[in-house]
Coordinates of C-alpha atoms and ligand atoms in Angstrom, one line a residue:
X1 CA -3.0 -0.1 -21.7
X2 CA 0.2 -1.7 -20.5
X3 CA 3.3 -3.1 -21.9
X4 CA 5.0 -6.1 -20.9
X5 CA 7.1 -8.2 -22.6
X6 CA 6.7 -11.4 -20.6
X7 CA 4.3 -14.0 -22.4
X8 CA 3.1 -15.4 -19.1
X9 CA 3.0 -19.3 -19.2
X10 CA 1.5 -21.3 -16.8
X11 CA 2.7 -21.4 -13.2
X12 CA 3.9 -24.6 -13.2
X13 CA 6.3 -23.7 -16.6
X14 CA 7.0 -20.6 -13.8
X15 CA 8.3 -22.7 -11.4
X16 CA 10.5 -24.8 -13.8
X17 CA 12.1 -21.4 -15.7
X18 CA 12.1 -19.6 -11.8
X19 CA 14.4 -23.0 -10.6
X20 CA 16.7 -22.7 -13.7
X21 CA 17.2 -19.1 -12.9
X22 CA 18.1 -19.7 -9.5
X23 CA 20.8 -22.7 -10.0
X24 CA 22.4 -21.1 -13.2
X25 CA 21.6 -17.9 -12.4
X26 CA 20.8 -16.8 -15.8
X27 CA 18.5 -18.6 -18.1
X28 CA 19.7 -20.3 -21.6
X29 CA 18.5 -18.9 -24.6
X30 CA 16.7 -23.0 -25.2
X31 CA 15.3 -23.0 -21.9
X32 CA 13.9 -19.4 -22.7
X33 CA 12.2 -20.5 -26.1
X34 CA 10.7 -23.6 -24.4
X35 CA 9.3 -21.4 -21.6
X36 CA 8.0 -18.4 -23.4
X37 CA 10.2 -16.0 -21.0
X38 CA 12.7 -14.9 -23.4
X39 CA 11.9 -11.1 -22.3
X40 CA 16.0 -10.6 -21.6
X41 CA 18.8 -12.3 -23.0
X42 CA 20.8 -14.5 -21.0
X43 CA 23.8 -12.1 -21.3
X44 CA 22.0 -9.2 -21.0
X45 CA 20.7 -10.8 -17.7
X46 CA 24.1 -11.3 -16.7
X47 CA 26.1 -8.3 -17.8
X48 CA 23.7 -5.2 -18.3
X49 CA 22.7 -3.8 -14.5
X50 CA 19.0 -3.1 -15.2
X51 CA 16.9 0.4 -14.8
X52 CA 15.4 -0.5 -11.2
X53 CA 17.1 -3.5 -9.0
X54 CA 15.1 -4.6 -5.7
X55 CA 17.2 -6.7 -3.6
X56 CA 15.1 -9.0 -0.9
X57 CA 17.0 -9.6 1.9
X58 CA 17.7 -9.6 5.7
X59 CA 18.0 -5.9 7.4
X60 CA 18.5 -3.7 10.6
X61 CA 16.5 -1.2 11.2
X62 CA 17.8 1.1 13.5
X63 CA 14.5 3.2 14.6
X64 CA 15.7 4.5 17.9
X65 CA 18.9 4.4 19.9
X66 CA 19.0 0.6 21.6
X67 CA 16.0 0.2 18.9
X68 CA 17.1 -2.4 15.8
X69 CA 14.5 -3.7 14.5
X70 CA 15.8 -7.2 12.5
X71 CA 13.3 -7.6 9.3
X72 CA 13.5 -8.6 5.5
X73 CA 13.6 -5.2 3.5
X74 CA 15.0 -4.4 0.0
X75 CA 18.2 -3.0 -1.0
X76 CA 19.6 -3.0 3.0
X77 CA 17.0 -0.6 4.3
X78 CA 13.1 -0.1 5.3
X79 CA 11.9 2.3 3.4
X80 CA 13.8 0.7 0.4
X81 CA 15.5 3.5 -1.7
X82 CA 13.1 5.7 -3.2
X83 CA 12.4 4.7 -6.5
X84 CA 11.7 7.6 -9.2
X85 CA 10.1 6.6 -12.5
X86 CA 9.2 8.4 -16.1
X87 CA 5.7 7.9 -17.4
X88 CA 5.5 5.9 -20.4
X89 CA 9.0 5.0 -20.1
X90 CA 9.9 1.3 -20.1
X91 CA 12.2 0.1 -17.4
X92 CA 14.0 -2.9 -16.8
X93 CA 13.2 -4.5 -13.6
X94 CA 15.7 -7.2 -11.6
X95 CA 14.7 -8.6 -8.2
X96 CA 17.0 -10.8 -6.8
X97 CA 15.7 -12.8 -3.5
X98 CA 18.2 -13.4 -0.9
X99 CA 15.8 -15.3 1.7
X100 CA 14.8 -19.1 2.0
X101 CA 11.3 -17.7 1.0
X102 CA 9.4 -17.3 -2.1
X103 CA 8.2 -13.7 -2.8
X104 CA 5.7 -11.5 -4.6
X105 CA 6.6 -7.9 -5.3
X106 CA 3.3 -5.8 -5.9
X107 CA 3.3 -3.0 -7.8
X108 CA 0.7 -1.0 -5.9
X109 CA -0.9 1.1 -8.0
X110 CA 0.3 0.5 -11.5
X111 CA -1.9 -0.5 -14.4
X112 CA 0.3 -4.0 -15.1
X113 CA -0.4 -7.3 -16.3
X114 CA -1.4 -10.0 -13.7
X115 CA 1.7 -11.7 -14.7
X116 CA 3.6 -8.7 -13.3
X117 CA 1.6 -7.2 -10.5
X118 CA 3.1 -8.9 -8.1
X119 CA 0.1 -11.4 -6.0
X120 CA 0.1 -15.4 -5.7
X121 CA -3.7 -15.3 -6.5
X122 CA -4.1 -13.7 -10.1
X123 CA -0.5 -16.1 -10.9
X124 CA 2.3 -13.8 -10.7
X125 CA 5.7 -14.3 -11.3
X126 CA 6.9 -15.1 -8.3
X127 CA 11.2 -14.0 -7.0
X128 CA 11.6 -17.7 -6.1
X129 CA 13.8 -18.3 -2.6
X130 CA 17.3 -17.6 -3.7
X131 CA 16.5 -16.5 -6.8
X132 CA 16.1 -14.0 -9.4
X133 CA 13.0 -12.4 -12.0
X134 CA 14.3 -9.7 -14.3
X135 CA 11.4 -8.1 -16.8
X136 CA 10.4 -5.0 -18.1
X137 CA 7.4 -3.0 -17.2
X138 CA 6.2 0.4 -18.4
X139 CA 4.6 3.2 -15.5
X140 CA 1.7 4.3 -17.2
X141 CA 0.5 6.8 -14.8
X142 CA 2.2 9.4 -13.0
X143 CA 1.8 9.9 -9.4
X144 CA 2.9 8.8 -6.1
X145 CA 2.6 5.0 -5.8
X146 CA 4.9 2.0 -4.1
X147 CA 6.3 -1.6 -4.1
X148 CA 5.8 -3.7 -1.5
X149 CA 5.8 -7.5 -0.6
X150 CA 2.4 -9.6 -1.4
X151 CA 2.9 -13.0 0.7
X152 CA 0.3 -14.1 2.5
X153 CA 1.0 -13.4 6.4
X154 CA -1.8 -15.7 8.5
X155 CA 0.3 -15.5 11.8
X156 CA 3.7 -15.0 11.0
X157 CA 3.7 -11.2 11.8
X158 CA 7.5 -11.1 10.0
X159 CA 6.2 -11.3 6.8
X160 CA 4.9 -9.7 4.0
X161 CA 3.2 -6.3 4.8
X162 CA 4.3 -6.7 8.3
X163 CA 8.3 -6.8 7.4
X164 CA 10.2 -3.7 6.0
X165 CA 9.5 -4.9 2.5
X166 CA 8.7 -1.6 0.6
X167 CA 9.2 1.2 -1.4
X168 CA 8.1 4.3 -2.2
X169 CA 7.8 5.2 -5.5
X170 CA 7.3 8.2 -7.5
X171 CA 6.3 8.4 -11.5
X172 CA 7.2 11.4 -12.7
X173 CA 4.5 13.0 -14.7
X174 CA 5.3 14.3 -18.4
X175 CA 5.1 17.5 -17.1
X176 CA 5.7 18.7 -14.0
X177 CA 3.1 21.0 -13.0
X178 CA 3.1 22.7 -8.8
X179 CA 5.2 24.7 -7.1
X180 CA 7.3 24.3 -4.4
X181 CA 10.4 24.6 -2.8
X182 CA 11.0 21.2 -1.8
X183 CA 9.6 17.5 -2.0
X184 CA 10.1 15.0 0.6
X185 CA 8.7 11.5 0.7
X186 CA 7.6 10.4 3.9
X187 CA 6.7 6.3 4.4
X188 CA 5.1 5.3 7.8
X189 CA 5.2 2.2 9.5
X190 CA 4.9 0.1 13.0
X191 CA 7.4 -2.5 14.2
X192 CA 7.2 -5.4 16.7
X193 CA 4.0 -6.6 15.7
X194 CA 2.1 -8.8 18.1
X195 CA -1.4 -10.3 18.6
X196 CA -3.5 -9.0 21.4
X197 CA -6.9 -10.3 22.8
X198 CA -9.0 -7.2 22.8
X199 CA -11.8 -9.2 25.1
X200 CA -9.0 -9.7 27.8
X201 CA -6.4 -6.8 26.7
X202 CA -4.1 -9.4 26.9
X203 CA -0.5 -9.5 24.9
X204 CA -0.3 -12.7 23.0
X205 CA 3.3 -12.4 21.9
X206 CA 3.7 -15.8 22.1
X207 CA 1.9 -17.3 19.2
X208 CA 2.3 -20.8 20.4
X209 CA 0.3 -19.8 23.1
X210 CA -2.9 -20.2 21.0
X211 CA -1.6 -22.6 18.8
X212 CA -0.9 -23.0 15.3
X213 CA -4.8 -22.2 14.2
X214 CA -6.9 -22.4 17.6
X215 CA -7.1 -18.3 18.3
X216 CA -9.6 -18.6 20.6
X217 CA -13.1 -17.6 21.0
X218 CA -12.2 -13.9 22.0
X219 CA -11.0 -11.0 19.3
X220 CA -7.5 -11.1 18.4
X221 CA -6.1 -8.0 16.6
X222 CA -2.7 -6.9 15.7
X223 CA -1.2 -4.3 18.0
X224 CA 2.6 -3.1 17.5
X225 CA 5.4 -1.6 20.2
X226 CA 6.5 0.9 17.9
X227 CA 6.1 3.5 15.1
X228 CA 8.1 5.2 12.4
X229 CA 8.2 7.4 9.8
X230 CA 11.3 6.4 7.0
X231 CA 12.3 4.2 9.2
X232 CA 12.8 6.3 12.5
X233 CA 10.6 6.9 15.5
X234 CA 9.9 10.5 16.3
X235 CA 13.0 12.5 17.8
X236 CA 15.9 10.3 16.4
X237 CA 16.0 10.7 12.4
X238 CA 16.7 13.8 10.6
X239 CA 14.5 16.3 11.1
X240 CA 12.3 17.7 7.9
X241 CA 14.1 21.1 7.6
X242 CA 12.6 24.2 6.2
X243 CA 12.7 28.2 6.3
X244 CA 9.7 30.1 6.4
X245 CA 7.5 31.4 3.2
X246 CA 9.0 27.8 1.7
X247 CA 6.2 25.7 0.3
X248 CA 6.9 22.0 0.6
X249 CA 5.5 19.4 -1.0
X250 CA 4.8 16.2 1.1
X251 CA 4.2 12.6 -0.4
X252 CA 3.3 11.0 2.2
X253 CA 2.4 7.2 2.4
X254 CA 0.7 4.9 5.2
X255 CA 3.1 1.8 4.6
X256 CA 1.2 -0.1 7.4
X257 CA 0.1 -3.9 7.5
X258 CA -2.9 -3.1 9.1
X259 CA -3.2 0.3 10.6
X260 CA -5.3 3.3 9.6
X261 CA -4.0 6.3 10.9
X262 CA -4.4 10.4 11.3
X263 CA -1.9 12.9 11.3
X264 CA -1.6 16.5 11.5
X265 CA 1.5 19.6 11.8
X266 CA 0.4 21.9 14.4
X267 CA 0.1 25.3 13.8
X268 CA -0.3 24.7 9.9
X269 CA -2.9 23.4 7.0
X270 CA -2.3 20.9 4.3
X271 CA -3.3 21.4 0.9
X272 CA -4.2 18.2 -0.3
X273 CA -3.4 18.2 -4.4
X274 CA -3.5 14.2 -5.3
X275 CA -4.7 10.9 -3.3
X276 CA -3.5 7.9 -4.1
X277 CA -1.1 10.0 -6.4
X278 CA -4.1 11.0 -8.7
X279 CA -4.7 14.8 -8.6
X280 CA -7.8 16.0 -7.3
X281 CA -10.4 17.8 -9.4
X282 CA -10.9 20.3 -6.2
X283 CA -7.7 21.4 -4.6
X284 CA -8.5 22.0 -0.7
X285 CA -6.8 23.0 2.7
X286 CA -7.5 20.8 5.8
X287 CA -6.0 20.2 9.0
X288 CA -5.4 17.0 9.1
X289 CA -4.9 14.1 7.3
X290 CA -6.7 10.5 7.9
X291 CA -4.7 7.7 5.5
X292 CA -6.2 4.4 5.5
X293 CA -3.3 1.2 5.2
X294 CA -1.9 2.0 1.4
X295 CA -3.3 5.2 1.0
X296 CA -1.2 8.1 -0.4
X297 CA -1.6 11.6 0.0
X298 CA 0.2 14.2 -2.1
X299 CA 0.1 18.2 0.1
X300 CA 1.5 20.9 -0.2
X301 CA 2.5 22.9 3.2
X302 CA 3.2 26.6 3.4
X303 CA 5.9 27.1 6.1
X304 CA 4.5 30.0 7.4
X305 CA 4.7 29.7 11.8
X306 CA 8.1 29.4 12.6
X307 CA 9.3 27.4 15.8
X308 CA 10.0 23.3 15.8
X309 CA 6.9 20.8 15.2
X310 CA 5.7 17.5 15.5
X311 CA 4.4 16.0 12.4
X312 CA 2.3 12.7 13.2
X313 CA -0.2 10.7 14.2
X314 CA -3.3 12.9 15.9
X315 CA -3.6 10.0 19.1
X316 CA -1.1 10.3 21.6
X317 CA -0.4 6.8 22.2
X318 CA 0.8 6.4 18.4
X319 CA 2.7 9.3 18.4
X320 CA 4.1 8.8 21.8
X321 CA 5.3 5.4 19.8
X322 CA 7.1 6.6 17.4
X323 CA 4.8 7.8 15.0
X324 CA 6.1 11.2 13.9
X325 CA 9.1 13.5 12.4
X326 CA 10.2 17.2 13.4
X327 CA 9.8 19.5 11.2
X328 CA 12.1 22.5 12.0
X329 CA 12.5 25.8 10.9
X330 CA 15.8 27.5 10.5
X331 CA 17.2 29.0 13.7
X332 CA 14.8 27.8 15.7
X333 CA 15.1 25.4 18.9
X334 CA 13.1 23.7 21.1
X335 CA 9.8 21.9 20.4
X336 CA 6.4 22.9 20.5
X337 CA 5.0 20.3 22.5
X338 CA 1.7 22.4 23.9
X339 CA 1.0 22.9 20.7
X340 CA -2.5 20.9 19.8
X341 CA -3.4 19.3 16.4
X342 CA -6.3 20.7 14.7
X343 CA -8.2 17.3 13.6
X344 CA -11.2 17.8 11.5
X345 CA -13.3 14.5 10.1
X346 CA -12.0 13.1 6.7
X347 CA -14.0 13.4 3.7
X348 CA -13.1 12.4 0.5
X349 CA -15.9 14.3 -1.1
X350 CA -14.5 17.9 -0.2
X351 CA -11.8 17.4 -3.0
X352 CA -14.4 15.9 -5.5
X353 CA -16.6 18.1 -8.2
X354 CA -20.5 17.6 -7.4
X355 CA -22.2 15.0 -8.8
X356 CA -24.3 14.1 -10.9
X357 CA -23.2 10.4 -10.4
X358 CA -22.9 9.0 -14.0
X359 CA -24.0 5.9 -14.9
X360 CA -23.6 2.7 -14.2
X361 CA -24.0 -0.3 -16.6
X362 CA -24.0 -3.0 -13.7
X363 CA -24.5 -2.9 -10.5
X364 CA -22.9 -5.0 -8.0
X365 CA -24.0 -4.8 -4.6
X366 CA -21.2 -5.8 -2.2
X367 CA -21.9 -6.1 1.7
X368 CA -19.4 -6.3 4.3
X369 CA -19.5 -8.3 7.1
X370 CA -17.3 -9.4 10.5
X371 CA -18.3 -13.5 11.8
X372 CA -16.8 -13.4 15.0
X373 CA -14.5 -16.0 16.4
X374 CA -16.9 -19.4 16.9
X375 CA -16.1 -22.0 19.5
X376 CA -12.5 -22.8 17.6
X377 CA -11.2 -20.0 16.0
X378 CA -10.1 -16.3 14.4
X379 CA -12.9 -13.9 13.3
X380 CA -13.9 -14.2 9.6
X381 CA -14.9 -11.4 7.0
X382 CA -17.1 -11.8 4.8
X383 CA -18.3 -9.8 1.2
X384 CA -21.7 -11.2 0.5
X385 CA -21.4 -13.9 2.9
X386 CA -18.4 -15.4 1.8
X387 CA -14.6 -15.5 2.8
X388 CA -12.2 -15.6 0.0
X389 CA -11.0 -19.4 -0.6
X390 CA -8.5 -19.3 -3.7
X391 CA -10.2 -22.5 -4.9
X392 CA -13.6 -20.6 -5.4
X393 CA -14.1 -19.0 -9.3
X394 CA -13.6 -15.7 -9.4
X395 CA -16.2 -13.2 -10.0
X396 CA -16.4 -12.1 -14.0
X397 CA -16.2 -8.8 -14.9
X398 CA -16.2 -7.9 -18.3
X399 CA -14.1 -5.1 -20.3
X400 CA -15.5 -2.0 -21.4
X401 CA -18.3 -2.5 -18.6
X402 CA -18.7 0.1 -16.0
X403 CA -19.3 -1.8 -13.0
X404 CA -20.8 -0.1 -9.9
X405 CA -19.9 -2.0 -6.5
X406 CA -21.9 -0.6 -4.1
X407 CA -20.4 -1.5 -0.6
X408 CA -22.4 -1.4 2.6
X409 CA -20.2 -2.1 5.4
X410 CA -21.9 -3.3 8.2
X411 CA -19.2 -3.9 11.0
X412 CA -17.9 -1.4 13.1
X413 CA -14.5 -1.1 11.4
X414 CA -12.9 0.9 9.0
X415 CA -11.7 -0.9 5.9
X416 CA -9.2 0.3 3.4
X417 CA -10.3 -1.5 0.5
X418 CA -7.8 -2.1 -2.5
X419 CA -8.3 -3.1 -6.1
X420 CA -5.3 -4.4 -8.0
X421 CA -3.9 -3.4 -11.3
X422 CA -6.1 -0.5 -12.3
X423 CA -7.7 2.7 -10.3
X424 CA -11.7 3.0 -9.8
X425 CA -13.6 6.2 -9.2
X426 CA -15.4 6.6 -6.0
X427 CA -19.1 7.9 -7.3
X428 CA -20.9 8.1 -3.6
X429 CA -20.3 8.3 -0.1
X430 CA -23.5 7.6 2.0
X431 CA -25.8 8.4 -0.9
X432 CA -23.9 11.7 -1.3
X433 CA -22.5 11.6 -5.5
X434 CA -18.7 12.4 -6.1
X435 CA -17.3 12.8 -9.5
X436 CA -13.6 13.1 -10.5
X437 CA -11.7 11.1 -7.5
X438 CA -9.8 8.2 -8.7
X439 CA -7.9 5.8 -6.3
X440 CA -6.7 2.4 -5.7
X441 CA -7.6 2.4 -2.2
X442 CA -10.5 4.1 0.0
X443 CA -11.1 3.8 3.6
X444 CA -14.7 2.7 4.0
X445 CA -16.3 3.6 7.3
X446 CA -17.7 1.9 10.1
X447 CA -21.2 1.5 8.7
X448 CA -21.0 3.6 5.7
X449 CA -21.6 3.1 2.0
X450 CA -19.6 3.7 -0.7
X451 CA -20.1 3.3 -4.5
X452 CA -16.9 2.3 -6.5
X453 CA -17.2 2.1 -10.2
X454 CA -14.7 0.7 -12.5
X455 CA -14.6 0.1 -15.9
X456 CA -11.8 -2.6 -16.5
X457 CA -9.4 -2.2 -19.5
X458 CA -6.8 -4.4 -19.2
X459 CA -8.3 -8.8 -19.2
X460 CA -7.0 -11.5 -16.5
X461 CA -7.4 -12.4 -13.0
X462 CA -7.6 -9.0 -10.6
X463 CA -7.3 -9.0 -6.6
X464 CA -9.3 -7.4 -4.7
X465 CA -9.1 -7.0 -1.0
X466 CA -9.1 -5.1 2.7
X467 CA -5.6 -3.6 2.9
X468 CA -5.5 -4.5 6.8
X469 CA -3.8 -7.7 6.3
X470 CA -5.4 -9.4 8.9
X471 CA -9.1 -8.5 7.8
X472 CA -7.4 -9.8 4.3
X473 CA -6.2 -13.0 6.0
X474 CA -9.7 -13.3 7.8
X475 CA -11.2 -13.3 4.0
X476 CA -12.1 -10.0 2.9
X477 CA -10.6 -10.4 -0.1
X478 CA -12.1 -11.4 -3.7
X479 CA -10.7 -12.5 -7.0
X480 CA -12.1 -10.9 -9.9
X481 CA -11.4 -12.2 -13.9
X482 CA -11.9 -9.8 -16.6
X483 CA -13.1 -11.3 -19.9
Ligands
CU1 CU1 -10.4 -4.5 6.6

């Protein structure tokens, strides 16, 4: 169910058309018959702006006062420019790369072709350094989803996930059902990213310290100096402003490279109506929110305890990072710092209709496991006892099929796991059956099962991974082709 208009040629007659792009900047009409990317006309390439236009380039993020974070983002800032689309309306998209790097923009959460979703693995186009990709793509869902960059990271923490390379964006459904009195979109994200030894708490800032691959016997992990939420650390962007009886309807996403994270507005319940942008067949009010690294959550907040609140992350040290936004009533002053969160344990399955679990036609068991670091190295992750290597074959999958992939996770981390190009339905959590929840990622527990089942529609190579992008750089990611 998608529409693009890009016959996607090899990746080697890529690179060829990509390189004519860049030195002409605009691509002949003969070049475009040889290549099979005659999707836009040279002229129209050159003269008509298209619908959405992501520029890739250097930024300043300004998150505090003294704070400027200097990153890659697109169009100038970090979030980019919230992007609203139409479901089922075709869109032309430009992205013009102003960096000395090649670049993958992923459409997270769209049914696309591989040819357009955005990942080096299932052959992409890719925005080549200094150059442009214009095509046109179709949002075939509504709901809240977002762009961001798909690079591989290894240890450049400036990259990628890890730079201010990302957008929210919102497909607006045919009709608009909910009320409310406003909408804000609300993107988090950490800066300064560095590695730590978690044996030795030990900042490894400098990289070269451990070499170009040697990490080290001892656990390395990602740890960052501070938090934001669009772009500002708590206490020095605009405050979320609101009157009492308002309802207001928060998208909210975790726009993190590796961080899973909880937050929660004391004094007041969320009403959690879609995850991952998909509505949920069971509506429900919690207290707090738990969003695993690309997770979104859609909520709606009654206003109804006037005074001035801190909305973000439930641990202190996050928070006291950054990782928050006031939310202020009208005429009111002064924060409400003694207030406490109420946190209460995420479960997707409170938003879910009862089983029974339907059935499966194959089932795929999938295990989860960390290696840790041997004599000369980083951990690896493993699914079934493998670490992703692009040169391996892909698992097949098969159209039509509804494949159950039943995931034990056997470490003691939480893993926000992420297919590409499609949605699955989560169908159990520890045994217990859930019916009705469809998302793109889900944040599998320290030692918990989950059953996923997807029945693919669309053929072609599909990426599959942790969205921590170091537990994804460590391996836990696989490559799935649809036939
Ligand atoms: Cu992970």
């Amino acid at each position: 169910m998608e529409v693009n208009s890009i016959v996607a040629p090899s990746p080697n007659k890529l690179l060829m058309n990509d390189r004519r792009l860049t030195r002409r900047g605009f691509l002949s009409g003969a070049a475009a018959a040889l290549t099979g990317l005659a999707a836009v006309p040279a002229w129209a390439a050159r003269s008509v702006p298209a619908d959405i236009t992501l520029r890739i380039g250097p930024i300043k993020v300004d998150v505090a006062p003294g704070r400027t974070i200097l990153t890659t983002g697109y169009n100038g800032a970090a979030p980019g420019t919230l992007i609203r689309l139409q479901e089922g309306v075709p869109v032309t998209v430009d992205l013009f790369n102003n960096t000395d790097t090649q670049e993958y923009v992923h459409w997270h959460g769209f049914p696309l072709s591989a040819a357009l979703d955005g990942t080096q693995d299932e052959n992409s186009l890719p925005v080549p350094p200094y150059g442009h990709l214009r095509y046109r793509m179709t949002p075939q869902v509504a709901g809240s989803r977002w762009v961001h960059s798909h690079v591989m990271t290894m240890d450049n923490l400036t990259a990628g996930v890890y730079s201010g390379q990302f957008s929210f964006v919102y497909v607006e459904p045919k009709e608009n059902p909910g009320r409310y009195d406003q909408e804000i979109f609300l993107s988090t994200h950490e800066w300064e990213p560095f590695f730590i030894d978690m044996d030795n708490d030990e900042d490894l800032s400098a990289v070269e310290e451990f070499g170009e691959t040697d990490w080290g016997p001892s656990t390395v992990e990602v740890g960052y100096r501070i938090g934001s939420i669009n772009g500002k650390s708590l206490g020095h962007g605009e405050p979320i402003r609101v009157r009492e009886r308002q309802r207001v309807l928060l998208h909210i996403l975790n726009a993190s490279a590796t961080e899973n994270i909880q937050i929660a507005l004391p004094g007041h319940e969320f009403l959690v109506t879609a995850l991952d942008g998909n509505p949920v067949p069971q509506p429900r009010k919690v207290p707090s929110l738990d969003l695993g690294a690309g997770e979104r959550i859609d909520t709606i907040v009654e206003m109804n305890h006037p005074g001035v609140w801190i909305l973000g992350s439930t641990n202190d040290d996050v928070r006291g990072a950054g990782l928050g936004i006031l939310v202020e009533y009208a005429g009111c002053r002064g924060i409400e710092r003694r207030a406490r969160a109420t946190v209460a344990p995420w479960d997707y399955a409170q938003f879910s209709f009862p089983g029974p679990q339907p059935s499966a036609d194959v089932i795929l068991p999938m295990v989860i496991a960390r290696v840790p670091p041997g004599e000369n190295g980083m951990e690896r992750w493993t699914i079934n006892g493998k670490s992703y290597r692009s040169s391996d074959p892909p698992m097949a999958l098969h159209k039509g099929v509804r494949h159950r992939f039943a995931f034990h996770n056997t470490s003691s981390d939480a893993h926000p796991l992420h297919l590409h190009r499609s949605s699955f339905e989560l169908t159990s959590i520890d045994g217990k059956a859930t019916r009705g929840l469809l998302k793109d990622v889900v944040l599998i527990g320290a030692h918990q099962r989950m059953e996923l089942d997807w029945t693919p529609e669309g053929e072609g190579p599909t990426l599959f991974h942790c969205h921590n992008q170091f537990h994804m750089d460590c391996g836990l990611q696989m490559l799935f082709d649809v036939t």
